[in-house]
Structure formats: C-alpha cells, structure tokens
PDB file of C-alpha atoms in Angstrom:
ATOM      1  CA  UNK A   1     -15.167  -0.995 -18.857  1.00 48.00           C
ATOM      2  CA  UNK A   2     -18.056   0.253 -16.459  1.00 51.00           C
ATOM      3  CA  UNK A   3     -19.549  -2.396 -14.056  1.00 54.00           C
ATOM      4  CA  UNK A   4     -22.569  -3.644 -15.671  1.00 52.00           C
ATOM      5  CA  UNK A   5     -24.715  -3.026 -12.258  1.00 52.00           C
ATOM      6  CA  UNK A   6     -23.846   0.909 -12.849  1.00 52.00           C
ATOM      7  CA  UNK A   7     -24.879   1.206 -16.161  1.00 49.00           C
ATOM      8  CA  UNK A   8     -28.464   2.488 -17.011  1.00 50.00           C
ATOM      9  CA  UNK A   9     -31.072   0.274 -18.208  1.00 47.00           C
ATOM     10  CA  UNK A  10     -31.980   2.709 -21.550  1.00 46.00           C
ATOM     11  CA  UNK A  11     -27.729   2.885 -22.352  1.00 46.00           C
ATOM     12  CA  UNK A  12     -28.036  -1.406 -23.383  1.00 46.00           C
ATOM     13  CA  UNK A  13     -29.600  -1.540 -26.576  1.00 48.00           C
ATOM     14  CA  UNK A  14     -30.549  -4.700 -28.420  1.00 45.00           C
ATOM     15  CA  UNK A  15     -28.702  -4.553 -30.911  1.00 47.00           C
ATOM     16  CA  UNK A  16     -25.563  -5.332 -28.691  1.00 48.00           C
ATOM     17  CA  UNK A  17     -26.607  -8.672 -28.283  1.00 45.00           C
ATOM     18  CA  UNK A  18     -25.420  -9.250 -32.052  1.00 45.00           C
ATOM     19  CA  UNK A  19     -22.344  -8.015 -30.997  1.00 49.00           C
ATOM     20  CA  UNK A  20     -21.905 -10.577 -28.473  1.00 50.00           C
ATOM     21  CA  UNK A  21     -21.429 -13.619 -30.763  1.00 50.00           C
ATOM     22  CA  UNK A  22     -25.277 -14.435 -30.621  1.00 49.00           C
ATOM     23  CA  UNK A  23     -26.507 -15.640 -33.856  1.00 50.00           C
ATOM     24  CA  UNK A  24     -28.665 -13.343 -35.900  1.00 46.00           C
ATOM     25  CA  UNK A  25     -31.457 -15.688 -35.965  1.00 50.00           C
ATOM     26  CA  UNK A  26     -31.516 -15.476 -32.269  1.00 50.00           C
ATOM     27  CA  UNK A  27     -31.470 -11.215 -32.447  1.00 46.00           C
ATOM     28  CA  UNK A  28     -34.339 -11.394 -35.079  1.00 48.00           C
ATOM     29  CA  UNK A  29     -36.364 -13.209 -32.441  1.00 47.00           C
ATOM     30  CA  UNK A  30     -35.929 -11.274 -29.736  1.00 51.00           C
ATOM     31  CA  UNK A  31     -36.636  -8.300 -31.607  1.00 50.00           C
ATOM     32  CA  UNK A  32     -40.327  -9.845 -32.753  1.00 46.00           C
ATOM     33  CA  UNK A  33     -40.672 -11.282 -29.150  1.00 52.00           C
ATOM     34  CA  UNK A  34     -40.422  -7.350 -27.643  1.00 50.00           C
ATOM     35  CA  UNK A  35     -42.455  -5.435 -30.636  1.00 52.00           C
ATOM     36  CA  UNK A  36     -44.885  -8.060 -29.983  1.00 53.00           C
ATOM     37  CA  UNK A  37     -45.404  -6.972 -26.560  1.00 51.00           C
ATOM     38  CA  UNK A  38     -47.359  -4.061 -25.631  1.00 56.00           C
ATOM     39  CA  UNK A  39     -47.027  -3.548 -22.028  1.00 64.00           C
ATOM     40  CA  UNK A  40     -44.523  -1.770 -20.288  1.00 68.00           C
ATOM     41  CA  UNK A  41     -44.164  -4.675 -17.424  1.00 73.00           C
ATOM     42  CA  UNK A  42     -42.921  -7.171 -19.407  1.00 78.00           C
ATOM     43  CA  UNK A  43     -40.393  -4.908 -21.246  1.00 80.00           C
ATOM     44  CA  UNK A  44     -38.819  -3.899 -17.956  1.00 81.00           C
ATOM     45  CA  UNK A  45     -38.834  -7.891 -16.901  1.00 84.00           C
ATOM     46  CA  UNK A  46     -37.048  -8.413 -20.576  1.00 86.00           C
ATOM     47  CA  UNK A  47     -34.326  -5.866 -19.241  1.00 86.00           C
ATOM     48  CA  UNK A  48     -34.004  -6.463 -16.154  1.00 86.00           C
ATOM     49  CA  UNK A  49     -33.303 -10.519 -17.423  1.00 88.00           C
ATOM     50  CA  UNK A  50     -30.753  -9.020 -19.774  1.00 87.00           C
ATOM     51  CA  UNK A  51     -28.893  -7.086 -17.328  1.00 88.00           C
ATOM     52  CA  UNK A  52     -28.406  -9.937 -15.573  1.00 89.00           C
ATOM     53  CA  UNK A  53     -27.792 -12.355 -18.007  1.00 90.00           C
ATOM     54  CA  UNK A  54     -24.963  -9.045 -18.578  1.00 89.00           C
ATOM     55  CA  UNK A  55     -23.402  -8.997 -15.247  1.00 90.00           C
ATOM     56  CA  UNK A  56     -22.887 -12.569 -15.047  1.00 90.00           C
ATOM     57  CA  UNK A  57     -21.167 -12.585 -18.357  1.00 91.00           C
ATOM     58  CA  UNK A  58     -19.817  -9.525 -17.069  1.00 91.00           C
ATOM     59  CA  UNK A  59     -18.545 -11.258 -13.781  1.00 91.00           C
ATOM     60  CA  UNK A  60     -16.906 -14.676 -15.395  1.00 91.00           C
ATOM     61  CA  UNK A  61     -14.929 -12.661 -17.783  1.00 92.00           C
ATOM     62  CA  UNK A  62     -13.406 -11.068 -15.238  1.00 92.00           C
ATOM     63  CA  UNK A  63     -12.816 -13.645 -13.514  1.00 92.00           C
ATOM     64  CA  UNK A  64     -10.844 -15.449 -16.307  1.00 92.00           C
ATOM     65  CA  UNK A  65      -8.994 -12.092 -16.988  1.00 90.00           C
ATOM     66  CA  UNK A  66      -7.449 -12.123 -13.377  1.00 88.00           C
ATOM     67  CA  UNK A  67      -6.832 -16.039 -13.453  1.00 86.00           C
ATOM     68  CA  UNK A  68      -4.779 -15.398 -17.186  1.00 85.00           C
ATOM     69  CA  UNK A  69      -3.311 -12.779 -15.486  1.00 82.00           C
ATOM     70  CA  UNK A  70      -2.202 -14.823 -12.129  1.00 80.00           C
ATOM     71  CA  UNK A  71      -1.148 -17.766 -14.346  1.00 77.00           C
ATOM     72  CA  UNK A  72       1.173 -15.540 -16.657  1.00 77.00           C
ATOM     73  CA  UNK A  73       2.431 -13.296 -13.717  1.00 76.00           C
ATOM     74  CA  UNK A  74       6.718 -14.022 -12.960  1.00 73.00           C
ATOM     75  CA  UNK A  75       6.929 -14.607  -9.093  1.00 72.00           C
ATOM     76  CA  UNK A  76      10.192 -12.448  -8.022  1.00 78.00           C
ATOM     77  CA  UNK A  77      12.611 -15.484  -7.765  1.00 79.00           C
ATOM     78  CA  UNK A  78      13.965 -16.049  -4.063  1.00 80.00           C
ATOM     79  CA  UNK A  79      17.884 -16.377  -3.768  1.00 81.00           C
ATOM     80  CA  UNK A  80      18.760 -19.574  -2.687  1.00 82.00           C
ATOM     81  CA  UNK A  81      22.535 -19.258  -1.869  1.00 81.00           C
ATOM     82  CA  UNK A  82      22.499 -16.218   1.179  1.00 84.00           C
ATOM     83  CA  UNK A  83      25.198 -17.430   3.741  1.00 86.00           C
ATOM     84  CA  UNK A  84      27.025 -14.156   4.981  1.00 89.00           C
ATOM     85  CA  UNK A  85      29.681 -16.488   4.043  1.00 90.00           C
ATOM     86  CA  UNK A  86      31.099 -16.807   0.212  1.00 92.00           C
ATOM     87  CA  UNK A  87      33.383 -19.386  -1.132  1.00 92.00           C
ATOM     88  CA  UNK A  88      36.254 -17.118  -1.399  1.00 93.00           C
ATOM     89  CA  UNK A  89      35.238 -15.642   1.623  1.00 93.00           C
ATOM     90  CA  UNK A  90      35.806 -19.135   3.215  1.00 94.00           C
ATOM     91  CA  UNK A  91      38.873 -19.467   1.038  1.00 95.00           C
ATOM     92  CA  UNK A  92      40.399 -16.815   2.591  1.00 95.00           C
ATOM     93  CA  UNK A  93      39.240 -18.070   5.995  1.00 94.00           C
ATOM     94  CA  UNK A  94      41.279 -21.114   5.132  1.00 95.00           C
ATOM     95  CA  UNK A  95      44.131 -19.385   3.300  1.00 95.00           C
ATOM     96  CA  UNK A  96      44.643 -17.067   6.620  1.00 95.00           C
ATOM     97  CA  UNK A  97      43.373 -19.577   9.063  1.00 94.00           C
ATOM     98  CA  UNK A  98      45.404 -22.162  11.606  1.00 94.00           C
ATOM     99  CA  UNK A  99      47.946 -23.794   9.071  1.00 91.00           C
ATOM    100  CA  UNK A 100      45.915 -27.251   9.567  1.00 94.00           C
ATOM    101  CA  UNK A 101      42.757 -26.513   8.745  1.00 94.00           C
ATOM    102  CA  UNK A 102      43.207 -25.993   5.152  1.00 95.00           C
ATOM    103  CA  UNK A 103      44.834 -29.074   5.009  1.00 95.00           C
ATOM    104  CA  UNK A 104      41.904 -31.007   6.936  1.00 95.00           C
ATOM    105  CA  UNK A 105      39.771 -29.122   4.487  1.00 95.00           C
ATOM    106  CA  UNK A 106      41.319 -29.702   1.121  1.00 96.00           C
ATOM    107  CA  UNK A 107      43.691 -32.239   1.791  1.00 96.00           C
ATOM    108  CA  UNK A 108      47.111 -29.823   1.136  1.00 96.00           C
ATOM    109  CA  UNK A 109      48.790 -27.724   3.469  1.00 95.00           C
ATOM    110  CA  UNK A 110      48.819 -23.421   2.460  1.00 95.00           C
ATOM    111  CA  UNK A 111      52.338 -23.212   0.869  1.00 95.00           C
ATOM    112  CA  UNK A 112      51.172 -26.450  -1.614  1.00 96.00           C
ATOM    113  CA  UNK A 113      48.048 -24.726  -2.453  1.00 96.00           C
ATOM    114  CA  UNK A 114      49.749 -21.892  -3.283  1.00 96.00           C
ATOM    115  CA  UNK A 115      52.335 -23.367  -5.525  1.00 96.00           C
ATOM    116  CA  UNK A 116      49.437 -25.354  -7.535  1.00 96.00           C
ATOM    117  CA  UNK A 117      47.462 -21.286  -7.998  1.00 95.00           C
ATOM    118  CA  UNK A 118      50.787 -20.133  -9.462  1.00 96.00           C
ATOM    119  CA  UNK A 119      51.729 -23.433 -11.439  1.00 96.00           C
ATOM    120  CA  UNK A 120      47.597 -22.943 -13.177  1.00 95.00           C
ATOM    121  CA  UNK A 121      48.589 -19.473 -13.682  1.00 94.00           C
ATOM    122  CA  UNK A 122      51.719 -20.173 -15.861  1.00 95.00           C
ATOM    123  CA  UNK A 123      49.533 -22.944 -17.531  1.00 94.00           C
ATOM    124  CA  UNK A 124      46.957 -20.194 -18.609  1.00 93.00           C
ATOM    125  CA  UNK A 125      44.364 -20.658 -16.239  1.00 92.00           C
ATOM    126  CA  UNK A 126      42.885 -17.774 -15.317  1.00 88.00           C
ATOM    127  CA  UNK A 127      39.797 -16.405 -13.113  1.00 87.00           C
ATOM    128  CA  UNK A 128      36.330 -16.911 -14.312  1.00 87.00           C
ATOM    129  CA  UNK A 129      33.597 -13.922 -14.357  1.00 86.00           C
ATOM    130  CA  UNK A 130      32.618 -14.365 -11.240  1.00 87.00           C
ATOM    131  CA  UNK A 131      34.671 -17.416  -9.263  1.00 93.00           C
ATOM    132  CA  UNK A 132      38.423 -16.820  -8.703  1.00 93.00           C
ATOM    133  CA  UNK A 133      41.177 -19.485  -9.609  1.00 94.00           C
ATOM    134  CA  UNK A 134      41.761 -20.061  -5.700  1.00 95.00           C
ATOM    135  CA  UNK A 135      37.955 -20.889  -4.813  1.00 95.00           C
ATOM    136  CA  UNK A 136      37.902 -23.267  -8.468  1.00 95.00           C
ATOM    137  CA  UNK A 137      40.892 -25.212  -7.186  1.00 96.00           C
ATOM    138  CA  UNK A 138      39.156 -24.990  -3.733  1.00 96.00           C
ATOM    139  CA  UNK A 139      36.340 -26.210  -5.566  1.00 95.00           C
ATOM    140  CA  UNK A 140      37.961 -28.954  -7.003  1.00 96.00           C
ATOM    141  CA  UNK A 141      39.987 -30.203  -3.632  1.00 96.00           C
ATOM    142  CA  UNK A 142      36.846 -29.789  -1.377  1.00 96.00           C
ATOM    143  CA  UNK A 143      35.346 -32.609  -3.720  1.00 96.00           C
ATOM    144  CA  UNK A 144      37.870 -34.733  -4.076  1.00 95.00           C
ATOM    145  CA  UNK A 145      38.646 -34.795  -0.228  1.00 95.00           C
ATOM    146  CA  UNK A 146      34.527 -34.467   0.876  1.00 95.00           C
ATOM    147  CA  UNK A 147      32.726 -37.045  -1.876  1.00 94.00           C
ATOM    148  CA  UNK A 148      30.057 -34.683  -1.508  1.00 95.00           C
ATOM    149  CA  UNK A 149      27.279 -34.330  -4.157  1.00 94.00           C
ATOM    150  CA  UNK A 150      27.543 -31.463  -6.353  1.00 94.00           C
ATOM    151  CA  UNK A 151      24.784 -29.379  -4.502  1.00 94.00           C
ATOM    152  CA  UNK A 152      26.474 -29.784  -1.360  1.00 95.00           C
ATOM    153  CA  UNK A 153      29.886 -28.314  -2.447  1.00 94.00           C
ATOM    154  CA  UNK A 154      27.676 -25.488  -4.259  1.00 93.00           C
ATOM    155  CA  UNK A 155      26.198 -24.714  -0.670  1.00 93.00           C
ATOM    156  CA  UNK A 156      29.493 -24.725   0.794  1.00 94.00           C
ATOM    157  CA  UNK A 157      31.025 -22.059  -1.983  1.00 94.00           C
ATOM    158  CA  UNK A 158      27.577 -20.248  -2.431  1.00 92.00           C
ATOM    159  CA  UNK A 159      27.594 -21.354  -6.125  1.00 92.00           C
ATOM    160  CA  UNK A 160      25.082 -22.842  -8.307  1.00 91.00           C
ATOM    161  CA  UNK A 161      25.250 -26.254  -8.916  1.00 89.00           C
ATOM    162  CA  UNK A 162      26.220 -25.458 -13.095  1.00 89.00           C
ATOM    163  CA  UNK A 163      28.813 -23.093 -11.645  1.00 90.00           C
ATOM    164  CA  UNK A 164      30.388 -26.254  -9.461  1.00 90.00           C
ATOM    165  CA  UNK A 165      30.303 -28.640 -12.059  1.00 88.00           C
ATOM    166  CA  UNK A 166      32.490 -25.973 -14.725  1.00 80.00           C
TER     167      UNK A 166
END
C-alpha cells in the first residue's frame, strides 16, 4: 500500500469513503455537501481534510499491524543448560577420576557402580535417547546422596528438569 502523504489529491475519490465502512447515509451527504459548493477553495479544504483524516487512519493501522505482528512474533528461545561440562561428561570425570571422589559424589566406590550398570543391563535397562544408563544411575545416586531439588541435579547433568525426574 502507498503512503497516503504520496498519493495525489485527484487519485482519492469519494466514493472510497463507502468503502471504508462509512454508512451510506453519511456518503450521500457528503456528496450534496460538495455539489453544493461552487468554489474551488473550499473543495481543496474538503480534500485536504480528507487526506488527513486518510493518513491518520492510514498511520494507526499500521501501527496495530506491527503491534499484531510483535505480539505473535516467536522470540528464538535461549538455551539454558550451556556448561562446557555434560553429565556424562562429568560421569566420566568421576568414572576416571581419583577412586574417592566418585564415592564422595555418589556415595559408592567405581568397581560398585560398575557392577550395579551391568546388573540394570541384565535386568533390561537400557540407554535412553539421549541420557546413558551410567549418567541415569548417576542421576539417581547424586540425589539420593545430595537432597538436592530437582533443578539443581538437572544443572549439575545439563538436563531438563522432566529429563531428571524420568
């Protein structure tokens, strides 16, 4: 759509106004109201009025346009876990660590955590999509041993807090 301020004065017809959601009443009068008058003066103050009466109409509906358009825009969302540091990488940390941190950690010492991964593994359980069996028993000692809340332990493991509580 042009801007209304470019647009010449002859191009806006009268008519128009119907189109506008103006009652036809209201059209009829107008029309009298300008074949009534005679001199050029007054026609040129009539459409000069409606070209502004234009451009402000002009000027709000754009305005609501771009506020529709803010309100129904998707910001990009901003990731929220970004330690350089993942929960298996800190698994492995642990796993290949000083033999007693893992046990300060998650309350076992290395050759019991390993014996509970294979025991899960003859039991069926398995790794998920994206956490492996080690970091969900990791997972599930770090609470036990810590208390902490669920978002804590997801901060620790760089996992949502639905992921943690699975």
């Amino acid at each position: 759509m042009a801007n209304p301020s470019d647009m010449d004065e002859e191009f806006v017809e009268w008519d128009t106004i119907a189109d506008c959601g103006q009652d036809v009443d209201e059209v009829e009068v107008i029309d009298v109201e300008i074949e009534e008058i005679d001199d050029g003066h007054h026609m040129a103050q009539i459409r000069t009025q409606f070209k502004h009466q234009f451009e402000a109409l002009y000027a709000v509906s754009m305005t609501i346009i771009e506020a529709i358009a803010l309100v129904t825009q998707r910001a990009e969302p901003i990731p929220y876990h970004t330690s350089i540091l993942s929960g298996e990488g800190w698994m492995l940390e642990l796993l290949n660590g000083h033999p007693e941190w893992i046990c300060t950690e998650l309350g076992i010492h290395k050759h019991v955590f390993k014996m509970l991964v294979d025991e899960l593994q003859c039991h069926q359980f398995n790794h998920s999509k994206h956490v492996t069996l080690q970091e969900q028993l990791g997972i599930f000692l770090y609470t036990a041993v810590t208390g902490l809340s669920i978002r804590h332990v997801g901060e620790r493991f760089q996992q949502s807090n639905s992921t943690i509580l699975k």
